[in-house]
Coordinates of C-alpha atoms in Angstrom, one line a residue:
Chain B
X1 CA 155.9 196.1 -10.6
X2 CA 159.8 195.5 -11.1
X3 CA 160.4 195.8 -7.3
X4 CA 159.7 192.0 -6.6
X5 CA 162.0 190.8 -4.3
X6 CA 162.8 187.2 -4.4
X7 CA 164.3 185.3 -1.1
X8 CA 168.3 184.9 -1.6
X9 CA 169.7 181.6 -2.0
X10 CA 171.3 180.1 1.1
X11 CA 174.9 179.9 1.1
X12 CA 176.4 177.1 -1.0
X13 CA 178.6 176.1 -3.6
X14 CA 177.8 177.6 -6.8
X15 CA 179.2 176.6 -10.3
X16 CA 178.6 176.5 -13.9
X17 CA 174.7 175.0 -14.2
X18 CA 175.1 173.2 -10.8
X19 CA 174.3 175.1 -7.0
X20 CA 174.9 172.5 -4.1
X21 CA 173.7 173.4 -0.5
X22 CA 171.9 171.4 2.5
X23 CA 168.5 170.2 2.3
X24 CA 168.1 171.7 6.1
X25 CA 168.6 175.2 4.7
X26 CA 166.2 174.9 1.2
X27 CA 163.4 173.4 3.6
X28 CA 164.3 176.1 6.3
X29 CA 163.1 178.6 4.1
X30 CA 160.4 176.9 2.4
X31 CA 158.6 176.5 6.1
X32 CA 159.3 180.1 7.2
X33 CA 157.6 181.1 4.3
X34 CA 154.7 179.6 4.1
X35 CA 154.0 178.6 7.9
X36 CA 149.8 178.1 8.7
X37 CA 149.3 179.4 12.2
X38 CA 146.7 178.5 14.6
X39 CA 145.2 181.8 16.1
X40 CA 143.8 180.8 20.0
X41 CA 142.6 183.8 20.6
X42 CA 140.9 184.6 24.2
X43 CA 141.1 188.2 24.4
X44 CA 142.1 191.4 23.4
X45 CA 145.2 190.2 22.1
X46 CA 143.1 188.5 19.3
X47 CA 141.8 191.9 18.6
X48 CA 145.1 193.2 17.6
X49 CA 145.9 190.1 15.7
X50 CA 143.1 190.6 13.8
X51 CA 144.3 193.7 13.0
X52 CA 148.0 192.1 11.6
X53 CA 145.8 189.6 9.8
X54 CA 143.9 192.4 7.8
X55 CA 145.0 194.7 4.8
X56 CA 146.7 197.5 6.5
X57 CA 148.9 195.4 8.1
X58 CA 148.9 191.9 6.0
X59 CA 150.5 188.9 7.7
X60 CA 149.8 187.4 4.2
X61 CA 153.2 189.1 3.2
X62 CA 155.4 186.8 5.5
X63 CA 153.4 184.1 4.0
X64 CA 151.3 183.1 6.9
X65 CA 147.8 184.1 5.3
X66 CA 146.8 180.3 5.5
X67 CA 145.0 180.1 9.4
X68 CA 144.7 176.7 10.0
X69 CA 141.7 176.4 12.5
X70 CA 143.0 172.4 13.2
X71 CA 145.7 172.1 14.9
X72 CA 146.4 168.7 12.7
X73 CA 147.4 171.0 10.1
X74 CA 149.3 173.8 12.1
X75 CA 153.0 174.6 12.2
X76 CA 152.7 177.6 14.5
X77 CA 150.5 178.2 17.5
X78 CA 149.6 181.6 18.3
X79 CA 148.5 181.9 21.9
X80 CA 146.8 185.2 22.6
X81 CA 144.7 186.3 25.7
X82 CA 144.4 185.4 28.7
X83 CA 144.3 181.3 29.5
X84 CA 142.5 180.5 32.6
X85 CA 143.1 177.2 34.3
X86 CA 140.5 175.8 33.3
X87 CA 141.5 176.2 29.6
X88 CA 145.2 175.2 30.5
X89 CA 144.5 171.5 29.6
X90 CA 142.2 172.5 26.0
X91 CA 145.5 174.5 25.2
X92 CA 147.8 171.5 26.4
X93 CA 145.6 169.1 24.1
X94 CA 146.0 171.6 21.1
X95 CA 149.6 171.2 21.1
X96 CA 149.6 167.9 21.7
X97 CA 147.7 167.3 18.3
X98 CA 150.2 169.6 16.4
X99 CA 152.3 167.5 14.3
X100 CA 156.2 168.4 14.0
X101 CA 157.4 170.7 13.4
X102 CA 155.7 173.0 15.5
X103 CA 156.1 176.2 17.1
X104 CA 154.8 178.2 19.9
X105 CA 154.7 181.9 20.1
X106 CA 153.1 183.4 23.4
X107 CA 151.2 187.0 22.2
X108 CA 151.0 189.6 25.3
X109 CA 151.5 189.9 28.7
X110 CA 149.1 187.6 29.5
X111 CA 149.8 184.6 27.6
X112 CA 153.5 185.5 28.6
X113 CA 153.3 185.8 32.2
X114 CA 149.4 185.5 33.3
X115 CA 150.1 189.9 33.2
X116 CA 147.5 191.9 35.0
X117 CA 145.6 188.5 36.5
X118 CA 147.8 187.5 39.3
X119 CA 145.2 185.4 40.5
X120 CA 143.8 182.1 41.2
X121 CA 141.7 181.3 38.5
X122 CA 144.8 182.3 35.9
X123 CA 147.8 181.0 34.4
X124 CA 150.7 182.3 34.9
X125 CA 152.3 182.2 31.5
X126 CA 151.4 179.3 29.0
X127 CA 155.0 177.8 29.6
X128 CA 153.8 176.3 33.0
X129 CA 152.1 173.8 30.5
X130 CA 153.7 173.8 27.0
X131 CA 157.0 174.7 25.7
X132 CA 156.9 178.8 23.9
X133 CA 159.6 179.7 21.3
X134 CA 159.2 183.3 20.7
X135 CA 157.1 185.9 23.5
X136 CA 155.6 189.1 22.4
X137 CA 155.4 192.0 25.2
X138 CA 152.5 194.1 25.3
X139 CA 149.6 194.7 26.5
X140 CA 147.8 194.2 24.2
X141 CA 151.2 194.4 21.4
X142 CA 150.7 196.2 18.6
X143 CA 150.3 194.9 15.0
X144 CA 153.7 195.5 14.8
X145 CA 154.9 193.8 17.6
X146 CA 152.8 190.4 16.8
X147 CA 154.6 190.8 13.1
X148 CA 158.4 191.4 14.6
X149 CA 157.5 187.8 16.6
X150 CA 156.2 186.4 13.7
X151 CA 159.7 187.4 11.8
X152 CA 161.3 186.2 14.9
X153 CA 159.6 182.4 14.6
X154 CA 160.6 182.6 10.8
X155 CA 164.5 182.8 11.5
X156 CA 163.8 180.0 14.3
X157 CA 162.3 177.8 11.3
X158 CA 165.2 178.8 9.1
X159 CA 168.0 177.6 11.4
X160 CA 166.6 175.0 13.0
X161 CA 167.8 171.3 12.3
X162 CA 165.4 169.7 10.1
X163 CA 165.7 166.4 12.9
X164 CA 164.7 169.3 15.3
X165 CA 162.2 166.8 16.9
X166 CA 165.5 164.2 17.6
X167 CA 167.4 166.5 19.1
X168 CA 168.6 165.5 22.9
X169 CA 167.9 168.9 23.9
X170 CA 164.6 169.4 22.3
X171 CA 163.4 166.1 24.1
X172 CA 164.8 167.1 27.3
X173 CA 162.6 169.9 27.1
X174 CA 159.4 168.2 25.8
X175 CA 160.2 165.5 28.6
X176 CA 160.3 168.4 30.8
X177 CA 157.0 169.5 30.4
X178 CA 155.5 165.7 30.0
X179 CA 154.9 165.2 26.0
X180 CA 156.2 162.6 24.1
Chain J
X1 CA 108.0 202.1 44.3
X2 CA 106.4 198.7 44.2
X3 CA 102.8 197.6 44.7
X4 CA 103.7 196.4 48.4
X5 CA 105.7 198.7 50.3
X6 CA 108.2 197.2 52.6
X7 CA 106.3 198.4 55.6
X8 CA 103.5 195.8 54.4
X9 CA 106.0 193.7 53.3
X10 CA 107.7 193.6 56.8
X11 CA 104.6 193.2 58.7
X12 CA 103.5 190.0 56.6
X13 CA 106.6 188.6 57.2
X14 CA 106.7 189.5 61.2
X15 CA 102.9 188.2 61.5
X16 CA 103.9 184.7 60.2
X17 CA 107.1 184.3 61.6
X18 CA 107.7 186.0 64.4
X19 CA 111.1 187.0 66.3
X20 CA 112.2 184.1 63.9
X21 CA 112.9 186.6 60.9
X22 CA 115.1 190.0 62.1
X23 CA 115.4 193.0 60.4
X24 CA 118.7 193.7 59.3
X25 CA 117.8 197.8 57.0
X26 CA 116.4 199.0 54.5
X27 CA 119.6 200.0 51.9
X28 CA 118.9 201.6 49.3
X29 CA 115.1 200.8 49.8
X30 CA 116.0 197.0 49.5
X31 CA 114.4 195.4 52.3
X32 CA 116.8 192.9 54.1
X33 CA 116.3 190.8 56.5
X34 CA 118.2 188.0 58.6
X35 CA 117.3 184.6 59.5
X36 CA 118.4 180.7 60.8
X37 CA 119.2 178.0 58.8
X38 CA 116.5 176.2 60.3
X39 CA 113.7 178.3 59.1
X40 CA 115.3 179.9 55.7
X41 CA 113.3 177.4 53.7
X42 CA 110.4 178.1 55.0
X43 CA 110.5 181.8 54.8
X44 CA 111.7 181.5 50.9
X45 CA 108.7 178.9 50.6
X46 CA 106.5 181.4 52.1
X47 CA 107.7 184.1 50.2
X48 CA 107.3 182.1 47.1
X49 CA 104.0 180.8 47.4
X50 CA 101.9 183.4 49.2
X51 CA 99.3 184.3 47.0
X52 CA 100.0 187.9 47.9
X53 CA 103.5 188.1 47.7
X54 CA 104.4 185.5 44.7
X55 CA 108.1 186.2 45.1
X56 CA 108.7 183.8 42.2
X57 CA 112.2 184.5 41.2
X58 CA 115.3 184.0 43.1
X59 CA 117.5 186.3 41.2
X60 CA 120.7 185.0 43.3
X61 CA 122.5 182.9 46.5
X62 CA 125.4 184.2 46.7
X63 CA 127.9 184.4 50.1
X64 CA 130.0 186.5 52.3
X65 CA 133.0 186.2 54.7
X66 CA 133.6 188.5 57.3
X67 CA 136.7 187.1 59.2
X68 CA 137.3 188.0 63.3
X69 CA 134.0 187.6 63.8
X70 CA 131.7 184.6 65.5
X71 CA 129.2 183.6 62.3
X72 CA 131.9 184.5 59.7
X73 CA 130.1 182.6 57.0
X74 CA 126.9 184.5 55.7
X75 CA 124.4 183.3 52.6
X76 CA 122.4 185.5 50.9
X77 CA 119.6 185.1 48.9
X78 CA 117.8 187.7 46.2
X79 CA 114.3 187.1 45.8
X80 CA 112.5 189.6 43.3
X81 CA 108.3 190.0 42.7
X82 CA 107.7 190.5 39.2
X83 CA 104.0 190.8 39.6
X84 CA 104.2 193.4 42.7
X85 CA 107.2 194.7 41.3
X86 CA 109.3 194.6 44.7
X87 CA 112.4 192.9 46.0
X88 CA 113.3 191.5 49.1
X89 CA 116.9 190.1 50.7
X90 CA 117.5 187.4 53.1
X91 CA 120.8 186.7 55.0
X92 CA 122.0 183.5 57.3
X93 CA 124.6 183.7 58.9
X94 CA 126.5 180.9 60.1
X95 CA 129.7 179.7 62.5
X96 CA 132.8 178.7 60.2
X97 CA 133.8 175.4 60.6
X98 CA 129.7 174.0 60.4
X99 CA 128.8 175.8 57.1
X100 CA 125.7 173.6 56.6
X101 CA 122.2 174.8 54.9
X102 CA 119.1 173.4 53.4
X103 CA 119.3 173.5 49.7
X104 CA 116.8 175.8 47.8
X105 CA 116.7 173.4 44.8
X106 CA 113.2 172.0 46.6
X107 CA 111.8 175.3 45.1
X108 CA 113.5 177.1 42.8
X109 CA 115.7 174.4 40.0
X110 CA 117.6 178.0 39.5
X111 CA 119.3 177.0 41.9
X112 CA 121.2 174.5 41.6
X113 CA 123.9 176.3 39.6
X114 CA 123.8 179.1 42.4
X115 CA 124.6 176.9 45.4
X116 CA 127.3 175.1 43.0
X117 CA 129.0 178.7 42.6
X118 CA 128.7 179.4 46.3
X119 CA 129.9 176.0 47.7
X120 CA 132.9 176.1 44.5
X121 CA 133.8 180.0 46.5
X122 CA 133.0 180.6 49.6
X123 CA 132.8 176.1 51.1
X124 CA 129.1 176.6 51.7
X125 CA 127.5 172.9 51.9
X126 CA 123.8 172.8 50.8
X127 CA 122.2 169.8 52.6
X128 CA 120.6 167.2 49.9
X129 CA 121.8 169.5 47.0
X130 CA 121.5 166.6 43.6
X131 CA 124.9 167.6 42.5
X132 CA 127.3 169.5 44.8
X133 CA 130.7 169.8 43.0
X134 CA 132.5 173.1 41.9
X135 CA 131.3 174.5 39.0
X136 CA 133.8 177.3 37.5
X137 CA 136.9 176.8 39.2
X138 CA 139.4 173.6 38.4
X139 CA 138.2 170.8 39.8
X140 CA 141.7 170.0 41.6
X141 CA 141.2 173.1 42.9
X142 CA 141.7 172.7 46.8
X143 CA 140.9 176.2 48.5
X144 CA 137.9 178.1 48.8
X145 CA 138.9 181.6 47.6
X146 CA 136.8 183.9 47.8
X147 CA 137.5 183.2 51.8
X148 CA 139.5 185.8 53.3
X149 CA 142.4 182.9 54.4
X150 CA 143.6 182.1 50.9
X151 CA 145.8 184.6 49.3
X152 CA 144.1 186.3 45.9
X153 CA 147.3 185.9 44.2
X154 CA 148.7 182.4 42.6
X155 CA 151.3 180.8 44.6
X156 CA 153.3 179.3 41.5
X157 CA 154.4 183.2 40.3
X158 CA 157.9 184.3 41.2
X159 CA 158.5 187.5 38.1
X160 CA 156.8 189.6 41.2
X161 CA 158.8 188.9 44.2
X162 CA 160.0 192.0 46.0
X163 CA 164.3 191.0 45.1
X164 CA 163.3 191.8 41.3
X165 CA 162.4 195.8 42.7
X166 CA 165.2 196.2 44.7
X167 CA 163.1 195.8 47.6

């Protein structure tokens, strides 16, 4: 039990009984530990992701054990499986109840890039309708993979701006896709 | 093998209707045949409500498209027998561009949901279907695509085109 390793302090100045470093960096970490994710899981993607949620693999040790199964509550949407058309808009209306900050991270070929359905009835990635921050290959990914992604969102979250949300560039992008 | 064979089947069938009703074969002992839009509704009555026959369930309506041809356009409908244990297909087939049939929902509520699936794939219009809309496609969608015209593969995808193989 003496191999508990605590997160390091962000750089700052340090002195005698004082430490002084940005509030964007302190919250940074606090998120990207403790995100709740939203699992939308259509396929065999999900499969695997239940896999990372379970023992053996434990997504609990990046801190994202909390699923939050309303997206009101969510700071990371997991999309994995396949989305049909017709399910574009129920994904679109998901996001659109996240609150900020939020995060997208497309799991799989599928989700990524519509994969093996290259067909009418199928989207052809989810970022034909929302905005995705980190994509896992794979078909389906393994465990693994889905984790790395995961570890990929939690840097996003610690170096984002706090005013992420204000940012020119971030509305640009939100504009671009019709939100806000 | 059923209670009714197909040659008593076949005969029943010729006996009422005539030249009206053609035999199309017998594939894998299925016994199908070929009619007109004008009469389909009263063969599937028939076939419904004979006291002998009582093909009660219409297992499907489903379509086909053969393209080159003169009636591209073909319905199909599955009729099954429970009580004599025996199965029976019929086929229209119709000129594209005037894809008009009688709807089936005056016997069978079944289907409703069928003809909504073939009009949503294939642009089959059931005359005085209740609620003729597409059923599991998008509603925007504007193609018909299980027709051999539209292309299976969505337009908006450009990760495949042949530049990214060297091609």
């Amino acid at each position: 039990m003496n191999d508990i390793q605590l997160v390091d302090a962000p750089a700052g100045v340090e002195g005698a009984g004082f430490f002084a470093t940005s509030v964007d960096k302190v919250i940074g970490i606090g998120r990207s530990y403790s995100l709740w994710p939203l699992p939308f899981a259509t396929s065999c993607c999900g499969i695997e992701f239940m896999a990372t949620m379970s023992p053996h693999y434990d997504l609990a040790r990046f801190g994202a054990e909390r699923l939050s199964f309303s997206p009101r509550q969510a700071d990371l949407l997991m999309v994995m499986g396949t989305i049909a058309k017709k399910m574009g808009p129920v994904l679109r209306q998901v996001y659109l109840q996240m609150a900020e900050p939020r995060w997208v991270m497309a799991v799989g070929a599928c989700a990524s890039s519509g994969g093996i359905f290259d067909t009418y009835s199928v989207l052809q990635g989810i970022d034909e309708i929302i905005p995705v921050d980190v994509y896992v290959p794979g078909c389906p990914p393994r465990p693994e993979a889905i984790i790395d992604g995961f570890m990929d969102i939690q840097k996003l979250v610690q170096t984002e701006s706090l005013r992420r949300r204000n940012e020119p560039k971030y509305q640009e992008l939100l504009a671009s896709y019709g939100i806000l | 093998m059923g209670k009714i064979s197909n040659e008593d089947l076949l005969k029943k069938i010729s006996d009422k209707f005539h030249d009206q009703v053609t035999t199309v074969g017998e594939p894998f002992g299925l016994l199908t045949l070929e009619t007109g839009r004008e009469q389909i509704i009263d063969v599937l009555s028939y076939l419904k409500n004979d006291a002998a026959l009582q093909f009660i369930f219409l297992t499907d309506i489903t379509a086909i498209h053969y393209p080159g041809i003169e009636r591209q356009i073909g319905i199909i409908y599955h009729l099954h027998s429970p009580v004599n244990n025996v199965r029976i297909r019929l086929k229209v087939f119709l000129n594209d561009g005037d894809v008009h049939i009688p709807t089936a929902t005056v016997l069978w509520n079944g289907a409703n949901w069928m003809e909504r699936e073939t009009y949503d794939f294939f642009g089959v219009i059931f005359d005085g279907h209740p609620d003729l809309r597409r059923i599991l496609n998008v509603d925007d969608m504007v193609a018909f695509p299980m027709r051999k015209e539209f292309p299976l593969e969505d337009p908006n995808r450009v990760d495949k085109k042949d530049y990214f193989f060297g091609r």
